[in-house]
mmCIF file of C-alpha atoms in Angstrom:
data_model
loop_
_atom_site.group_PDB
_atom_site.id
_atom_site.type_symbol
_atom_site.label_atom_id
_atom_site.label_comp_id
_atom_site.label_asym_id
_atom_site.label_seq_id
_atom_site.Cartn_x
_atom_site.Cartn_y
_atom_site.Cartn_z
ATOM 1 C CA MET A 565 14.229 2.864 -19.964
ATOM 2 C CA LEU A 566 12.419 0.164 -17.958
ATOM 3 C CA GLU A 567 9.536 0.009 -20.445
ATOM 4 C CA ASP A 568 8.161 -3.272 -19.027
ATOM 5 C CA LEU A 569 8.163 -1.926 -15.484
ATOM 6 C CA LYS A 570 6.607 1.326 -16.666
ATOM 7 C CA ASP A 571 3.765 -0.645 -18.224
ATOM 8 C CA LYS A 572 3.185 -2.749 -15.148
ATOM 9 C CA VAL A 573 3.208 0.272 -12.853
ATOM 10 C CA PHE A 574 0.885 2.176 -15.235
ATOM 11 C CA LYS A 575 -1.573 -0.731 -15.227
ATOM 12 C CA ALA A 576 -1.332 -1.109 -11.443
ATOM 13 C CA ASN A 577 -2.229 2.564 -11.106
ATOM 14 C CA LEU A 578 -5.293 2.046 -13.278
ATOM 15 C CA ASP A 579 -6.251 -0.916 -11.097
ATOM 16 C CA LEU A 580 -6.669 1.508 -8.214
ATOM 17 C CA VAL A 581 -9.416 3.162 -10.230
ATOM 18 C CA LYS A 582 -10.975 -0.243 -11.122
ATOM 19 C CA GLN A 583 -10.996 -1.232 -7.491
ATOM 20 C CA GLN A 584 -12.541 2.147 -6.538
ATOM 21 C CA LEU A 585 -9.705 3.011 -4.242
ATOM 22 C CA VAL A 586 -8.927 6.459 -5.669
ATOM 23 C CA ILE A 587 -10.621 9.485 -7.299
ATOM 24 C CA PHE A 588 -9.382 12.324 -9.474
ATOM 25 C CA THR A 589 -5.595 12.371 -9.310
ATOM 26 C CA TRP A 590 -5.070 11.049 -5.776
ATOM 27 C CA GLY A 591 -3.202 7.911 -4.920
ATOM 28 C CA ASN A 592 -0.167 6.294 -6.475
ATOM 29 C CA VAL A 593 1.648 3.047 -7.239
ATOM 30 C CA SER A 594 5.336 2.466 -7.757
ATOM 31 C CA GLY A 595 7.556 -0.497 -8.680
ATOM 32 C CA ILE A 596 11.289 -1.096 -8.450
ATOM 33 C CA ASP A 597 14.112 -2.515 -10.474
ATOM 34 C CA ARG A 598 16.467 -3.608 -7.700
ATOM 35 C CA GLU A 599 19.379 -4.417 -10.052
ATOM 36 C CA LYS A 600 19.376 -0.949 -11.517
ATOM 37 C CA GLY A 601 18.472 0.798 -8.246
ATOM 38 C CA LEU A 602 15.585 2.624 -9.964
ATOM 39 C CA ILE A 603 11.899 3.048 -9.120
ATOM 40 C CA VAL A 604 9.033 3.823 -11.497
ATOM 41 C CA ILE A 605 6.171 5.887 -10.050
ATOM 42 C CA LYS A 606 3.035 7.763 -11.070
ATOM 43 C CA PRO A 607 3.521 11.415 -11.966
ATOM 44 C CA SER A 608 2.109 14.004 -9.634
ATOM 45 C CA GLY A 609 -1.354 15.480 -10.230
ATOM 46 C CA VAL A 610 -2.060 13.717 -13.541
ATOM 47 C CA SER A 611 -5.560 12.377 -14.195
ATOM 48 C CA TYR A 612 -5.834 8.593 -14.481
ATOM 49 C CA ASP A 613 -8.014 9.183 -17.594
ATOM 50 C CA ASP A 614 -5.211 11.037 -19.285
ATOM 51 C CA MET A 615 -2.227 9.120 -18.008
ATOM 52 C CA LYS A 616 -0.129 6.894 -20.308
ATOM 53 C CA ALA A 617 2.601 4.304 -19.635
ATOM 54 C CA GLN A 618 5.237 6.666 -20.962
ATOM 55 C CA ASP A 619 4.215 9.270 -18.341
ATOM 56 C CA MET A 620 5.590 7.102 -15.544
ATOM 57 C CA VAL A 621 8.628 8.751 -13.886
ATOM 58 C CA VAL A 622 11.890 6.928 -13.211
ATOM 59 C CA VAL A 623 13.624 7.979 -9.964
ATOM 60 C CA ASP A 624 16.968 6.920 -8.542
ATOM 61 C CA LEU A 625 16.638 4.948 -5.345
ATOM 62 C CA LYS A 626 19.700 6.375 -3.654
ATOM 63 C CA THR A 627 19.487 10.036 -4.607
ATOM 64 C CA GLY A 628 15.738 10.445 -5.121
ATOM 65 C CA LYS A 629 16.467 12.387 -8.276
ATOM 66 C CA THR A 630 14.481 11.945 -11.471
ATOM 67 C CA VAL A 631 16.422 9.906 -14.025
ATOM 68 C CA GLU A 632 13.814 9.876 -16.835
ATOM 69 C CA GLY A 633 10.456 11.620 -17.353
ATOM 70 C CA ASP A 634 9.143 15.047 -18.305
ATOM 71 C CA LEU A 635 6.696 15.235 -15.375
ATOM 72 C CA ASN A 636 7.234 15.624 -11.668
ATOM 73 C CA PRO A 637 7.000 12.324 -9.698
ATOM 74 C CA SER A 638 4.334 11.778 -7.104
ATOM 75 C CA SER A 639 4.548 13.990 -4.044
ATOM 76 C CA ASP A 640 4.614 10.750 -2.072
ATOM 77 C CA THR A 641 7.905 9.672 -3.724
ATOM 78 C CA PRO A 642 9.927 10.279 -0.519
ATOM 79 C CA THR A 643 7.762 7.792 1.304
ATOM 80 C CA HIS A 644 8.075 5.161 -1.445
ATOM 81 C CA LEU A 645 11.878 5.584 -1.430
ATOM 82 C CA THR A 646 12.061 5.263 2.346
ATOM 83 C CA LEU A 647 10.109 1.997 2.218
ATOM 84 C CA TYR A 648 12.227 0.476 -0.594
ATOM 85 C CA ARG A 649 15.397 1.390 1.313
ATOM 86 C CA ALA A 650 14.121 -0.092 4.535
ATOM 87 C CA PHE A 651 12.681 -3.341 3.094
ATOM 88 C CA PRO A 652 14.870 -4.893 0.408
ATOM 89 C CA ASN A 653 12.400 -7.685 -0.295
ATOM 90 C CA ILE A 654 9.485 -5.512 -1.433
ATOM 91 C CA GLY A 655 8.845 -4.673 -5.084
ATOM 92 C CA GLY A 656 5.790 -2.470 -4.987
ATOM 93 C CA VAL A 657 4.326 0.346 -2.891
ATOM 94 C CA VAL A 658 0.781 1.821 -2.967
ATOM 95 C CA HIS A 659 -0.844 4.813 -1.312
ATOM 96 C CA THR A 660 -4.594 5.584 -1.448
ATOM 97 C CA HIS A 661 -7.231 7.536 0.446
ATOM 98 C CA SER A 662 -9.777 4.754 0.180
ATOM 99 C CA THR A 663 -12.907 5.656 2.136
ATOM 100 C CA TYR A 664 -13.240 3.051 4.903
ATOM 101 C CA ALA A 665 -9.531 2.504 5.491
ATOM 102 C CA THR A 666 -9.051 6.271 5.713
ATOM 103 C CA ALA A 667 -12.006 6.557 8.149
ATOM 104 C CA TRP A 668 -10.184 4.172 10.522
ATOM 105 C CA ALA A 669 -6.995 6.266 10.029
ATOM 106 C CA ALA A 670 -8.946 9.453 10.879
ATOM 107 C CA THR A 671 -9.997 7.956 14.271
ATOM 108 C CA GLY A 672 -6.526 6.591 15.009
ATOM 109 C CA GLN A 673 -7.749 3.067 15.401
ATOM 110 C CA ASN A 674 -6.207 -0.208 14.248
ATOM 111 C CA ILE A 675 -8.605 -2.367 12.222
ATOM 112 C CA PRO A 676 -9.126 -5.294 14.641
ATOM 113 C CA CYS A 677 -8.514 -8.803 13.407
ATOM 114 C CA GLY A 678 -12.038 -10.172 13.560
ATOM 115 C CA LEU A 679 -11.969 -12.154 10.308
ATOM 116 C CA THR A 680 -10.103 -15.256 9.329
ATOM 117 C CA MET A 681 -9.213 -13.503 6.042
ATOM 118 C CA MET A 682 -7.431 -10.813 8.038
ATOM 119 C CA GLY A 683 -5.424 -13.561 9.845
ATOM 120 C CA ASP A 684 -4.546 -14.949 6.425
ATOM 121 C CA GLU A 685 -3.528 -11.694 4.733
ATOM 122 C CA PHE A 686 -2.445 -9.473 7.557
ATOM 123 C CA GLY A 687 -1.302 -11.753 10.349
ATOM 124 C CA GLY A 688 -3.210 -9.604 12.831
ATOM 125 C CA PRO A 689 -4.841 -6.186 12.893
ATOM 126 C CA VAL A 690 -4.189 -3.540 10.305
ATOM 127 C CA PRO A 691 -2.125 -1.120 12.366
ATOM 128 C CA VAL A 692 -2.294 2.698 12.573
ATOM 129 C CA GLY A 693 0.891 4.610 12.208
ATOM 130 C CA PRO A 694 1.682 8.066 13.727
ATOM 131 C CA PHE A 695 0.558 11.405 12.296
ATOM 132 C CA ARG A 696 3.208 12.936 10.044
ATOM 133 C CA LEU A 697 3.110 15.977 7.762
ATOM 134 C CA ILE A 698 3.153 15.455 4.001
ATOM 135 C CA GLY A 699 6.130 16.345 1.894
ATOM 136 C CA SER A 700 9.145 14.737 3.506
ATOM 137 C CA GLU A 701 10.549 11.397 4.555
ATOM 138 C CA ALA A 702 8.698 11.693 7.905
ATOM 139 C CA ILE A 703 5.671 9.732 6.640
ATOM 140 C CA GLY A 704 7.882 6.915 5.250
ATOM 141 C CA LYS A 705 9.737 6.646 8.543
ATOM 142 C CA GLY A 706 6.432 6.371 10.376
ATOM 143 C CA VAL A 707 5.275 3.618 8.036
ATOM 144 C CA VAL A 708 8.586 1.767 8.462
ATOM 145 C CA GLU A 709 8.418 2.025 12.257
ATOM 146 C CA THR A 710 4.893 0.631 12.255
ATOM 147 C CA LEU A 711 5.574 -2.198 9.861
ATOM 148 C CA LYS A 712 8.536 -3.308 11.966
ATOM 149 C CA LYS A 713 6.154 -3.649 14.911
ATOM 150 C CA TYR A 714 3.674 -5.606 12.696
ATOM 151 C CA PRO A 715 6.015 -7.553 10.342
ATOM 152 C CA LYS A 716 3.295 -9.726 8.848
ATOM 153 C CA SER A 717 1.119 -6.836 7.806
ATOM 154 C CA PRO A 718 1.431 -5.479 4.228
ATOM 155 C CA ALA A 719 -0.533 -2.352 5.230
ATOM 156 C CA VAL A 720 -0.349 0.671 7.580
ATOM 157 C CA LEU A 721 -2.992 3.319 8.130
ATOM 158 C CA MET A 722 -1.164 6.577 8.747
ATOM 159 C CA GLN A 723 -3.188 8.594 11.267
ATOM 160 C CA ASN A 724 -5.300 11.429 9.708
ATOM 161 C CA HIS A 725 -3.925 10.521 6.261
ATOM 162 C CA GLY A 726 -4.601 7.075 4.787
ATOM 163 C CA PRO A 727 -3.272 3.621 3.935
ATOM 164 C CA PHE A 728 0.116 2.606 2.531
ATOM 165 C CA THR A 729 0.610 -0.925 1.386
ATOM 166 C CA ILE A 730 3.568 -3.031 0.183
ATOM 167 C CA GLY A 731 3.920 -6.152 -1.942
ATOM 168 C CA LYS A 732 6.360 -8.333 -3.795
ATOM 169 C CA ASP A 733 5.613 -6.193 -6.844
ATOM 170 C CA ALA A 734 3.234 -3.370 -7.872
ATOM 171 C CA GLU A 735 0.351 -5.785 -8.443
ATOM 172 C CA GLY A 736 0.820 -7.327 -5.043
ATOM 173 C CA ALA A 737 0.791 -3.894 -3.325
ATOM 174 C CA VAL A 738 -2.485 -3.087 -5.125
ATOM 175 C CA LYS A 739 -4.007 -6.330 -3.878
ATOM 176 C CA ALA A 740 -2.985 -5.439 -0.374
ATOM 177 C CA ALA A 741 -4.609 -1.955 -0.782
ATOM 178 C CA ALA A 742 -7.859 -3.568 -2.026
ATOM 179 C CA MET A 743 -7.869 -6.108 0.830
ATOM 180 C CA THR A 744 -7.245 -3.315 3.332
ATOM 181 C CA GLU A 745 -10.276 -1.415 2.077
ATOM 182 C CA GLU A 746 -12.383 -4.588 2.078
ATOM 183 C CA VAL A 747 -11.649 -5.481 5.710
ATOM 184 C CA ALA A 748 -11.986 -1.846 6.789
ATOM 185 C CA ARG A 749 -15.495 -1.736 5.370
ATOM 186 C CA THR A 750 -16.483 -5.119 6.766
ATOM 187 C CA MET A 751 -15.165 -4.346 10.248
ATOM 188 C CA TRP A 752 -16.879 -0.971 10.192
ATOM 189 C CA ALA A 753 -20.169 -2.762 9.315
ATOM 190 C CA ALA A 754 -19.563 -5.267 12.143
ATOM 191 C CA LYS A 755 -19.204 -2.408 14.620
ATOM 192 C CA GLN A 756 -22.649 -1.152 13.630
ATOM 193 C CA ILE A 757 -24.131 -4.475 14.651
ATOM 194 C CA GLY A 758 -22.227 -5.050 17.912
ATOM 195 C CA ASP A 759 -18.878 -5.652 19.470
ATOM 196 C CA ILE A 760 -16.269 -7.216 17.185
ATOM 197 C CA ILE A 761 -15.040 -10.573 18.460
ATOM 198 C CA PRO A 762 -11.216 -10.563 18.107
ATOM 199 C CA ILE A 763 -9.426 -13.690 17.008
ATOM 200 C CA ALA A 764 -6.779 -14.998 19.458
ATOM 201 C CA GLN A 765 -3.203 -14.324 18.278
ATOM 202 C CA GLU A 766 -2.451 -18.053 18.533
ATOM 203 C CA ASP A 767 -5.191 -18.816 15.997
ATOM 204 C CA ILE A 768 -4.165 -15.860 13.810
ATOM 205 C CA ASP A 769 -0.669 -17.308 13.609
ATOM 206 C CA LYS A 770 -2.025 -20.650 12.512
ATOM 207 C CA LEU A 771 -4.240 -19.009 9.883
ATOM 208 C CA ASN A 772 -1.355 -16.932 8.520
ATOM 209 C CA ASP A 773 1.028 -19.922 8.437
ATOM 210 C CA ARG A 774 -1.530 -22.039 6.502
ATOM 211 C CA TYR A 775 -2.211 -19.286 4.087
ATOM 212 C CA THR A 776 1.471 -18.537 3.550
ATOM 213 C CA ASN A 777 2.726 -22.108 3.260
ATOM 214 C CA VAL A 778 -0.210 -24.283 2.232
ATOM 215 C CA TYR A 779 -2.871 -22.297 0.428
ATOM 216 C CA GLY A 780 -2.681 -22.005 -3.349
ATOM 217 C CA GLN A 781 -0.258 -23.629 -5.810
ATOM 218 C CA HIS A 782 2.901 -24.174 -3.715
#
């Protein structure tokens, strides 16, 4: 079942390791087949070194029940499901505890938009969402609430927890996670030198529009 999607989600999970966004068994990537109403997600507590494509778990979008797989799905599955239900255009979700992004989350601070690349990718600051306990749909609801306030951002830093990112597919969500960590580190470094100079929202909007509609092979 969904062998191609399993392979893509498996490789996207390994990309978290390559991008140095996760250690041990932490973090997870999922992807969705909208026509079938099924998501594929990393199994819970399985080492990236030992994981195989066939270990990916298939979960029903509506019920949250496992449809295929011998292992338990990620403990963050309720959050992934909540995001897919809330945003019908997304195709991938990522959660990490990457160092610099999580440091901003631990202080409850947005990552300020002080770089043109942030205007391009995020359309403004990377926002912080509310504190929520792990193990229920509460985290997902907090991510959804925050993304609706910052509709151009593919990332939310959940307070005292870490980043969640979305994308058009699993690969796109991983890119957003890598970009989140990159700007988190750069903005942290900038704060060590002096005050960050924020970019005006009017200019951020122009940057984001150019990046969305002009940049690349349109």
